[in-house]
Coordinates of C-alpha atoms and ligand atoms in Angstrom, one line a residue:
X1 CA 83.6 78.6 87.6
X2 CA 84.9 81.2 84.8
X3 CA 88.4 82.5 84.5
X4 CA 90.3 83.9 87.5
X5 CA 90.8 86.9 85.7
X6 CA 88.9 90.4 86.2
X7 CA 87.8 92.2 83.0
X8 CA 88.1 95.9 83.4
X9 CA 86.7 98.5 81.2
X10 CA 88.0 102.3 81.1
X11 CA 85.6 104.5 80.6
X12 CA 87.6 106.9 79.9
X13 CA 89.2 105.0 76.9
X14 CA 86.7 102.1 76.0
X15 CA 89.7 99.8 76.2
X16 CA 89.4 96.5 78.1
X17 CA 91.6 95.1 80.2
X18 CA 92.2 91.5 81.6
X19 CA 93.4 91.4 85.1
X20 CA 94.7 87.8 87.1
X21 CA 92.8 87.0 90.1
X22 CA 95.4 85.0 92.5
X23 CA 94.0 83.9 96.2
X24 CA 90.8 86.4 95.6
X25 CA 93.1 89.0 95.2
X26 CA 94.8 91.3 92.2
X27 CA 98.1 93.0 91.9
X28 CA 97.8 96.8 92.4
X29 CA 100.9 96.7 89.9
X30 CA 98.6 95.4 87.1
X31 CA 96.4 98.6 87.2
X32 CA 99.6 100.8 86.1
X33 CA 99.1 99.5 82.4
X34 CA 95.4 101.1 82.3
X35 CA 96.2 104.9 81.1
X36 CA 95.1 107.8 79.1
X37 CA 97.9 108.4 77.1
X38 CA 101.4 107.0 76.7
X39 CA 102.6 108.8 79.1
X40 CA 99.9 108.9 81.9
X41 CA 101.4 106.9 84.8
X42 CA 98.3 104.9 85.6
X43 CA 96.0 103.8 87.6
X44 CA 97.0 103.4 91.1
X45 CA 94.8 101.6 94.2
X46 CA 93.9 104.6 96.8
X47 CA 93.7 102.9 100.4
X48 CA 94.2 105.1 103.2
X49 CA 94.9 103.1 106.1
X50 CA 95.4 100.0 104.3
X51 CA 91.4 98.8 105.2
X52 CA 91.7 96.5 101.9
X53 CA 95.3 95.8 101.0
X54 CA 97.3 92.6 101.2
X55 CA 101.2 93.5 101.6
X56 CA 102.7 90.3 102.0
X57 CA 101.5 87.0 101.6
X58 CA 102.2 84.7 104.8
X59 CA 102.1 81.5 106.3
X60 CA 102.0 82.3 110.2
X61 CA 99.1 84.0 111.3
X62 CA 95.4 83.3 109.8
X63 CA 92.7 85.1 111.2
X64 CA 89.2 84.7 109.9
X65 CA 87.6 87.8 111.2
X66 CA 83.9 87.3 110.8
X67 CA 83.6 83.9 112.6
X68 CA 86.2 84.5 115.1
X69 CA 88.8 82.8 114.8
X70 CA 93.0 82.5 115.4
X71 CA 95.8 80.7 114.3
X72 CA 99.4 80.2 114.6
X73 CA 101.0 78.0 111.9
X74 CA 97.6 76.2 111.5
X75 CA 97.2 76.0 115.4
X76 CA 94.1 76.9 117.1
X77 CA 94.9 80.1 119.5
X78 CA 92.9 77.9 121.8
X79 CA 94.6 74.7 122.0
X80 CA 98.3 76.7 121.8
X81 CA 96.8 78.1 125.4
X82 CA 95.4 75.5 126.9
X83 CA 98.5 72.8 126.0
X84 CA 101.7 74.7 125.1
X85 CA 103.5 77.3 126.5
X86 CA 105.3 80.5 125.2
X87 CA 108.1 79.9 124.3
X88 CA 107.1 76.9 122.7
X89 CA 104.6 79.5 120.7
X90 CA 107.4 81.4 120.0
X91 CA 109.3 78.7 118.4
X92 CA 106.4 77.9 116.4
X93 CA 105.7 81.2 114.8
X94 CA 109.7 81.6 113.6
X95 CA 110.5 78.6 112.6
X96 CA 106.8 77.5 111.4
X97 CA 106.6 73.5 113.4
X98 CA 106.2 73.0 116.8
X99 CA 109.5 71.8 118.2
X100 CA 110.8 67.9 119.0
X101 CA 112.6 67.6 122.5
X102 CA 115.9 68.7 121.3
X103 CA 114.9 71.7 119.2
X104 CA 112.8 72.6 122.6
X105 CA 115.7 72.0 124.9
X106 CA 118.2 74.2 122.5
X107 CA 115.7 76.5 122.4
X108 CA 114.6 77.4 125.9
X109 CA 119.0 77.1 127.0
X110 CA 119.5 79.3 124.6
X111 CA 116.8 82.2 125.4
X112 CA 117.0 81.4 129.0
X113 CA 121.1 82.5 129.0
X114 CA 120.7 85.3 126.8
X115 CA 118.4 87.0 129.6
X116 CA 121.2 89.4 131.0
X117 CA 122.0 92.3 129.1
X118 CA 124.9 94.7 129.4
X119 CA 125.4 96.5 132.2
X120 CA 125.4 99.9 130.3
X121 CA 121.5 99.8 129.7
X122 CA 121.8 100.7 134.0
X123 CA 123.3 104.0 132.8
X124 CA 120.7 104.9 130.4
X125 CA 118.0 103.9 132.5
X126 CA 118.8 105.9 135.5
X127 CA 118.8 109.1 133.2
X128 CA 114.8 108.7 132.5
X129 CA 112.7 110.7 134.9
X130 CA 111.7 109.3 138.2
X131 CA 107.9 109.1 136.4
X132 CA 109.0 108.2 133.1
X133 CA 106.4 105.5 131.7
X134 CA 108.0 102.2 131.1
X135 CA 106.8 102.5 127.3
X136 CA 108.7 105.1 126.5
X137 CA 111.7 103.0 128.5
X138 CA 111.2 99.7 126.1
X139 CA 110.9 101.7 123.0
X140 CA 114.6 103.5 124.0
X141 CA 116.2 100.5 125.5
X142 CA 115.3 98.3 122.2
X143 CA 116.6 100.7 119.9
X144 CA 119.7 101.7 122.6
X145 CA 120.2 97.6 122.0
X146 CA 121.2 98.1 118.5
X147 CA 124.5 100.1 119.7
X148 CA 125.5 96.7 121.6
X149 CA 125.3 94.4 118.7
X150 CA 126.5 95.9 115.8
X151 CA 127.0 93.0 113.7
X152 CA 123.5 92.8 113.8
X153 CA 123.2 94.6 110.7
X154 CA 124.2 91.7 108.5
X155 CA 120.6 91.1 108.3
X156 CA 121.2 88.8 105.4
X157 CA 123.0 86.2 107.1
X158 CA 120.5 83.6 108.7
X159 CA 123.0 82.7 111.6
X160 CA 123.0 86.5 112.6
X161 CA 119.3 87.0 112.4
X162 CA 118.9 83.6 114.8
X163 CA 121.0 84.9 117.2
X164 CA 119.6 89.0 117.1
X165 CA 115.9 87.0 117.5
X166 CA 117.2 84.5 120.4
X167 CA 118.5 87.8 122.4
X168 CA 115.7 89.8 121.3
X169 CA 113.1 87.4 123.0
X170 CA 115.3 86.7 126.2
X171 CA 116.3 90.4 126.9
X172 CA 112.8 91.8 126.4
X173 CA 111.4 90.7 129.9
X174 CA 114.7 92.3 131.2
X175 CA 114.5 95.9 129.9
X176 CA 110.7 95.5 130.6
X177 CA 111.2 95.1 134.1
X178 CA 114.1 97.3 134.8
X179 CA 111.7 99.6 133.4
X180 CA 108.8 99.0 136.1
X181 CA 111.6 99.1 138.4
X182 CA 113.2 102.4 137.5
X183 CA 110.0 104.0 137.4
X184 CA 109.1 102.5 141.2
X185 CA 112.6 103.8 142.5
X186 CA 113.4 100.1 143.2
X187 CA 116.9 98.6 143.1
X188 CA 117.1 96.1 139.4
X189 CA 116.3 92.5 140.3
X190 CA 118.7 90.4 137.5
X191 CA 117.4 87.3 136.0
X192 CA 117.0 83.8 137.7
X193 CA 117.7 81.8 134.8
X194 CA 116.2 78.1 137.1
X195 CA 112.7 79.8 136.4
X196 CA 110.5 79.8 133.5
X197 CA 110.2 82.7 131.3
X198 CA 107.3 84.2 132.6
X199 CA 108.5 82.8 136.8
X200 CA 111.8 85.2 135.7
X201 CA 110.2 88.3 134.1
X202 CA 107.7 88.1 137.9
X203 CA 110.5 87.7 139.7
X204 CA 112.9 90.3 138.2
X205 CA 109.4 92.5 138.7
X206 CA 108.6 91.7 142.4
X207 CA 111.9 90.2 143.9
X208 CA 112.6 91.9 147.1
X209 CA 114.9 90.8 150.2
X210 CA 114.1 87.0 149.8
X211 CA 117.1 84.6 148.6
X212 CA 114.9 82.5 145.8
X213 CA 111.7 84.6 144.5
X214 CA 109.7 82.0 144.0
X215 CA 106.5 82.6 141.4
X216 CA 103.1 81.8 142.3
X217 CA 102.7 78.8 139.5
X218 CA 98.9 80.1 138.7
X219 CA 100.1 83.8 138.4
X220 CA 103.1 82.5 136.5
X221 CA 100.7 79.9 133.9
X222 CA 98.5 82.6 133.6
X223 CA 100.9 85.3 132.3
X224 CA 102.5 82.6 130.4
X225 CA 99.1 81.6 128.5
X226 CA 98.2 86.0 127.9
X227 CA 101.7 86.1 126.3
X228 CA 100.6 83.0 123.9
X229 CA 97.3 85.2 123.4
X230 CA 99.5 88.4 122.1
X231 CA 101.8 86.4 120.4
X232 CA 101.2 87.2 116.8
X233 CA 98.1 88.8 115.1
X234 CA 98.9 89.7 111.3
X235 CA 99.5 92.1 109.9
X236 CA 98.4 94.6 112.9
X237 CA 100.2 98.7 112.8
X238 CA 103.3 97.4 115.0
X239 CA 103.7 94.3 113.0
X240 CA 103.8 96.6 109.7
X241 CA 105.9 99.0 111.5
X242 CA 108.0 96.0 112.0
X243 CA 108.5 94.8 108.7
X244 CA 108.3 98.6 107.1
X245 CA 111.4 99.6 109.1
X246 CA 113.0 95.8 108.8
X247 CA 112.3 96.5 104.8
X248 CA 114.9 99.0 104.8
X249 CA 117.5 96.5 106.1
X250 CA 117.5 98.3 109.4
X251 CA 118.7 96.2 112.4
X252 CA 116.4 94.1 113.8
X253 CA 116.8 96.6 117.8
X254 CA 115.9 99.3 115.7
X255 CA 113.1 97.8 113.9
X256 CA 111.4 96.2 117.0
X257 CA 111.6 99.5 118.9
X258 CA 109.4 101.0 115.6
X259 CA 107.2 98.1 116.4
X260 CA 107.0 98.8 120.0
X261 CA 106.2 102.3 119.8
X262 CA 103.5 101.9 117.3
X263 CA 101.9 99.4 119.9
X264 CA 101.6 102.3 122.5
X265 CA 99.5 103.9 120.4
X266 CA 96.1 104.3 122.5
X267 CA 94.1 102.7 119.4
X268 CA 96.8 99.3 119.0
X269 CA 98.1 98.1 122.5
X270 CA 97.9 101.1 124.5
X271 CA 94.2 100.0 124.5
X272 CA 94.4 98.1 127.7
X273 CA 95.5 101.3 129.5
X274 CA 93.0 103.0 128.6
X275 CA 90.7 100.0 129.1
X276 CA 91.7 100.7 132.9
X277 CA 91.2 104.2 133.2
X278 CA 87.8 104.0 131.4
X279 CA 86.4 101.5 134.1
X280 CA 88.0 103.5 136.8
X281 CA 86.2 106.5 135.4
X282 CA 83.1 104.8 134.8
X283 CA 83.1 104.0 138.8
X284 CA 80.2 102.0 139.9
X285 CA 78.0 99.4 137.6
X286 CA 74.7 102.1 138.1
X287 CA 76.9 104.9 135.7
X288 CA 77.2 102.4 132.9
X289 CA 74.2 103.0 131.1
X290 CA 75.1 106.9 131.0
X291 CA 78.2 106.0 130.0
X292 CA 77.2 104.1 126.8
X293 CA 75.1 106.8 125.8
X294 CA 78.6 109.2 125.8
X295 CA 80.1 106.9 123.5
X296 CA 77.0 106.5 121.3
X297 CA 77.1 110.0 120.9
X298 CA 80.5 109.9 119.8
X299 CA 82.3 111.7 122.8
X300 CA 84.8 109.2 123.1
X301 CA 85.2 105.1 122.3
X302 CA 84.4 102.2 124.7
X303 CA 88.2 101.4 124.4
X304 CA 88.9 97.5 124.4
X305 CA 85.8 97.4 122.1
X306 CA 85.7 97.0 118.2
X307 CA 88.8 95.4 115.7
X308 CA 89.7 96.1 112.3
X309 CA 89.3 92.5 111.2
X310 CA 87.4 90.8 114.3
X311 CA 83.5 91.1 113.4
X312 CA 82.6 88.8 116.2
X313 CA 83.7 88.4 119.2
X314 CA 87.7 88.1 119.7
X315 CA 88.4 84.6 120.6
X316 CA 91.6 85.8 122.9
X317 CA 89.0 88.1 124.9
X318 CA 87.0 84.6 125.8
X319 CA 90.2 82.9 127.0
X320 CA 91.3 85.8 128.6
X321 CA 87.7 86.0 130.6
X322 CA 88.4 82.5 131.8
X323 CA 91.0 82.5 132.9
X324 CA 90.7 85.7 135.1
X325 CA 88.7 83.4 137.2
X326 CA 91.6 81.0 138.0
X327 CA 93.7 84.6 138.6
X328 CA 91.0 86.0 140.9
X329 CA 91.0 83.1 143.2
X330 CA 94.9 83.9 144.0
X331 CA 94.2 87.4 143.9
X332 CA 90.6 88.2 144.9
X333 CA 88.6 89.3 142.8
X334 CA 88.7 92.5 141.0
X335 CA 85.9 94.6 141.8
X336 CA 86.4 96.2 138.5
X337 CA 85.0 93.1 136.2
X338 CA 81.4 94.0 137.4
X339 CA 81.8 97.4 135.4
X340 CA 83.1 95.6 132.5
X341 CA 80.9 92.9 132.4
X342 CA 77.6 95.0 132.6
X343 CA 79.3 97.2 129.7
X344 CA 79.5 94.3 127.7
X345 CA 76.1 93.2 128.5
X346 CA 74.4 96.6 127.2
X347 CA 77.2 97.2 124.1
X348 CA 76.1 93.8 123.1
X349 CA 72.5 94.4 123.3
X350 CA 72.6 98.1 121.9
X351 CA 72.0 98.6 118.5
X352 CA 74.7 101.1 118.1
X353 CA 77.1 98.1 118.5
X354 CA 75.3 95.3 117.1
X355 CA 75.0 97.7 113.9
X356 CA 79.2 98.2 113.6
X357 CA 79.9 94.7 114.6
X358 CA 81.7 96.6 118.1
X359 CA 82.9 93.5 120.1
X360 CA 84.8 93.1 122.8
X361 CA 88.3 92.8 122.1
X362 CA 91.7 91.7 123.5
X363 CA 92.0 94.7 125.8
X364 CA 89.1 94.5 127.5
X365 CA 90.1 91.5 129.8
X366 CA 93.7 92.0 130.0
X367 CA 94.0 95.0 132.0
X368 CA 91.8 93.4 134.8
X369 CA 93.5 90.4 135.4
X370 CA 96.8 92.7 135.4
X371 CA 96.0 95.0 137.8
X372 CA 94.3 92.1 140.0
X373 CA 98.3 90.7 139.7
X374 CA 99.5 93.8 140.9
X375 CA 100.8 95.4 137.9
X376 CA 100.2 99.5 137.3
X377 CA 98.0 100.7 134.7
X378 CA 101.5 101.9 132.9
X379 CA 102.6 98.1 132.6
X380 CA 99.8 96.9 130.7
X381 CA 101.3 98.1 127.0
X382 CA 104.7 97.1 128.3
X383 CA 103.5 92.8 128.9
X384 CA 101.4 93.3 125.6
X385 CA 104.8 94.2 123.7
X386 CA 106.5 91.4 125.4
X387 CA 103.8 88.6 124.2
X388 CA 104.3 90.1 120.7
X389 CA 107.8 90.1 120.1
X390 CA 107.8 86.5 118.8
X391 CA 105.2 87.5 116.2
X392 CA 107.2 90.5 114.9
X393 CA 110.4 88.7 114.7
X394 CA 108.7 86.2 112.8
X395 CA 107.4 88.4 110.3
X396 CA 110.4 90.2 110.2
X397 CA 112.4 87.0 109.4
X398 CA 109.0 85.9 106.6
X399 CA 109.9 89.1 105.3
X400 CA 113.2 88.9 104.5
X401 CA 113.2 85.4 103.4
X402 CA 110.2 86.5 100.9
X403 CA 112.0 87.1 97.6
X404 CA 108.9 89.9 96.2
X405 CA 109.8 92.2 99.4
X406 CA 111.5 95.0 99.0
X407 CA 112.0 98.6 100.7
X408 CA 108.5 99.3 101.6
X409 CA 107.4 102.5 99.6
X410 CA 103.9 103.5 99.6
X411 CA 102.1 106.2 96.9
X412 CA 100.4 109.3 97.5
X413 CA 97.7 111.4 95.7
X414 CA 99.3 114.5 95.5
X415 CA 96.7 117.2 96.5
X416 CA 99.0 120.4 97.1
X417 CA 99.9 123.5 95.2
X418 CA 101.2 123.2 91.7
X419 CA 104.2 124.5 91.2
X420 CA 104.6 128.3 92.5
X421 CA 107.7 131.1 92.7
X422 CA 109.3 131.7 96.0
X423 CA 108.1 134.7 97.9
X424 CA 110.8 137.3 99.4
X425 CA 109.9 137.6 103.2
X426 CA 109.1 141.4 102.4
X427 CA 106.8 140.6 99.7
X428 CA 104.1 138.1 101.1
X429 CA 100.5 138.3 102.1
X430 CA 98.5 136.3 104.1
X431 CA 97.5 133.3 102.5
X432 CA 93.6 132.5 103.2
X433 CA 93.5 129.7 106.1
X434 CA 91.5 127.4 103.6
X435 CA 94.6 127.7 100.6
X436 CA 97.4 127.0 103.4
X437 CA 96.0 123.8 104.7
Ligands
CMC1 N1 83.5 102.6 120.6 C1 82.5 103.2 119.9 N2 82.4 103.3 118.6 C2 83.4 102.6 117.9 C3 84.4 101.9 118.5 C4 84.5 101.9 119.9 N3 85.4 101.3 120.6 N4 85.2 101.3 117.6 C5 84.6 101.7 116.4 N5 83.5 102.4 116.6 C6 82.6 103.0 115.6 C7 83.2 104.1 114.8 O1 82.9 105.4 115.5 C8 82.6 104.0 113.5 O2 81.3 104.4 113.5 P1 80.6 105.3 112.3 O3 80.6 104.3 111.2 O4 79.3 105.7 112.8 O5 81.6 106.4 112.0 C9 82.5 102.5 113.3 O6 82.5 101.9 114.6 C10 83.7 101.9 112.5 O7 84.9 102.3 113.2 P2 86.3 102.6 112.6 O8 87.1 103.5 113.4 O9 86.1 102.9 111.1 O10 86.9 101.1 112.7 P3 88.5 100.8 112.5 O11 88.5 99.4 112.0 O12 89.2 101.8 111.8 O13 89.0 100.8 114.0 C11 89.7 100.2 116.2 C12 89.4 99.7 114.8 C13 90.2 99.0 117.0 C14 90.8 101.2 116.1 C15 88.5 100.8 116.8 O14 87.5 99.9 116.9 C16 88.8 101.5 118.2 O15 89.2 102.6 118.2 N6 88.6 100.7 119.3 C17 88.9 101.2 120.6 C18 90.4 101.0 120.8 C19 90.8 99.6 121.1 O16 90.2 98.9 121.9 N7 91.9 99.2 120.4 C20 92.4 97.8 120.6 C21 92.3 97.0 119.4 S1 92.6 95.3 119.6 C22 94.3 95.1 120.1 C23 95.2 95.8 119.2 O17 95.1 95.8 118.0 O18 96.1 96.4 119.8

């Protein structure tokens, strides 16, 4: 093998320039020294949508998105949900080895009695609309979390951030299901901190009159394994959101509200929403085939279908379809799976999909074993942000630790008017539509 350097020639200038090749990739920075003239800035790297820019390096997630497959610190998504649990995932993404007994007793007293939050959050909650989606509740009750803890701004000190991520991961399933309740009219149902992390977040979601709520243990492994699934995944929009707002030393509250509200984005992990209303639309397994043909000619997406890095079929989607057998022998089974299952047949099959590598992804299970467990349509984004907040706070804490971070600042092409006179109100004309946009 040759150099790991790249040899690029301007064109414009017939000068040659020698550019370092680390880990297949080069440093965007290195282009600025190819110019015109002394005082041309340089070349810049134009990537809208960041479809082939690394902007960290990191050791917790590797996804290789052609063959399929997932891991956490080295760990194979598949063994993590078959033999470990989540919050034993969730150890492993911050702190980068799985735990020994101590660390995992410490660690699940410690989440388990941080579940209550302050009695406050009541008042803000009851002054959301009867109808208000829980979504919208999480994002404002993250963020409303910030005002709580102020000393959570010392994001610098290690023994702060340890203590902001510990709450962060035990109050989550608290403000997510006062939200479901709020938006059910139901009274709040406070933590049982005997059960496991997913037994509490069922119970403070379904507890009624009964003394104990006691979970049913296959619901309770099987929400427990989807959280492991959602865990981390890169460097996905909320995960960037996370570290691009965490990059300006904002709170860690703050920055995971960022994080949640770009995962309710229809496209990220609003998908499984959607998912849900699609299949509901669709009907009956005889309107599928019509219903392909819409998408193929580009009246909407089959949502729960196609990933920016997955080129094969998402390995959490297979677990997830396995284990919504085990659900739907509690639950019955959801009548709905026949429609997805006889989409996927034909988007498999059909060139249109075959030809964009479209497979299914995460969201196309989820939302069926959900509503099979009795959750709304309006939940679904809500348990996906709840699975993830491990990952973010794990790459919030990689980014801060990672000495070539700073405040994250992208670049723009700047393709507006040059510089122009202000215009007395009396004075103007129309401006053609064409020269205002
Ligand atoms: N249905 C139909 N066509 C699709 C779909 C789809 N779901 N996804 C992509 N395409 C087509 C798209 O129209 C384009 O075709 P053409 O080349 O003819 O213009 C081609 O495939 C490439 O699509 P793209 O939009 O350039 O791909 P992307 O990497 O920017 O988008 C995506 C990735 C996940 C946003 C997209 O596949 C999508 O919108 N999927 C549906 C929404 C969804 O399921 N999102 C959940 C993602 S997984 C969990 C998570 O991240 O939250």
């Amino acid at each position: 093998m040759g150099k790991n350097t790249l040899s690029i020639t301007d064109n414009r200038t017939g000068k040659t320039y020698e550019i370092e090749v680390t880990d297949g990739t080069i440093r965007t920075m290195d282009l600025r020294q190819i110019k015109v003239s002394d005082d041309d800035f340089g070349v810049m790297g134009y990537d809208p949508a960041f479809t082939n820019t690394a902007s960290c390096r990191s050791r917790i997630t590797f996804i290789d998105g052609e063959k399929g497959i997932l891991q956490y610190r080295g760990y194979p998504i598949e063994q993590l949900a078959e033999q470990s649990t989540f919050l034993e995932t969730a150890y492993l993404l911050i702190h980068g080895e799985l735990p020994m007994q101590p660390q995992q007793d410490d660690w699940v007293e410690s989440i388990t009695h941080h579940t209550f939050i302050h009695e406050n959050i009541r008042k803000l909650l009851e002054g959301f609309r009867y109808d208000a989606h829980p979504m919208g509740m999480l994002v404002s009750l993250l963020g409303a979390l910030s005002t709580f803890y102020p000393e959570a701004k010392a994001i610098r000190d290690p023994e702060v951030r340890k203590h902001q991520i510990h709450r962060l991961i035990a109050k989550t399933p608290t403000l997510a299901a006062f939200a479901y309740r709020h938006s059910r009219g139901l009274p709040l149902a406070y933590p049982d901190n005997e059960l496991s992390y997913a037994g509490n977040f069922l119970n403070m979601l379904w507890k009624m009159s009964e003394v104990k709520f006691k979970p049913h243990p296959v619901l309770e492994k099987a929400l427990d394994v989807l959280f492991i699934l959602h865990a981390d995944h890169e460097q996905n929009c909320s995960t960037s959101a996370m570290r691009g707002v965490g990059s300006s030393e904002a709170d860690p509250f703050c920055a995971a509200a960022a994080a949640a509200a770009a995962l309710y984005g229809p496209l990220h992990g609003g998908a499984n929403e959607q998912v849900l209303r699609m299949l509901a639309e669709v009907g009956t397994v005889k309107n599928v085939p019509a219903y392909v043909e819409r998408v193929k000619k580009g009246e909407f997406r089959l949502m729960g279908f196609g990933h920016r890095v997955y080129k094969n079929y998402d390995p959490r989607a297979l677990i997830i379809k396995r284990i919504a057998d085990e659900v739907f022998e509690v639950t019955g089974r959801n009548p709905l799976l026949d429609i997805a299952l006889a989409l996927e047949k034909i988007a498999l099959e059909d060139d249109y999909f075959v030809k964009r590598q479209l497979y299914p992804n995460v969201d196309f299970y989820s939302g069926i074993i959900y509503q099979a467990m009795g959750f709304p349509v309006e939940m679904y984004p809500v348990l996906f942000a709840l699975g993830r907040m491990p990952g973010w706070l794990a790459q919030w804490e990689e980014m801060l630790e990672d000495k070539e971070q700073k405040i994250a600042r992208p670049r723009q092409i700047y393709t507006g008017y040059a510089k122009r006179d202000y215009v007395p109100l009396a004075k103007r004309v129309p401006v053609p539509a064409q020269a205002a946009s």
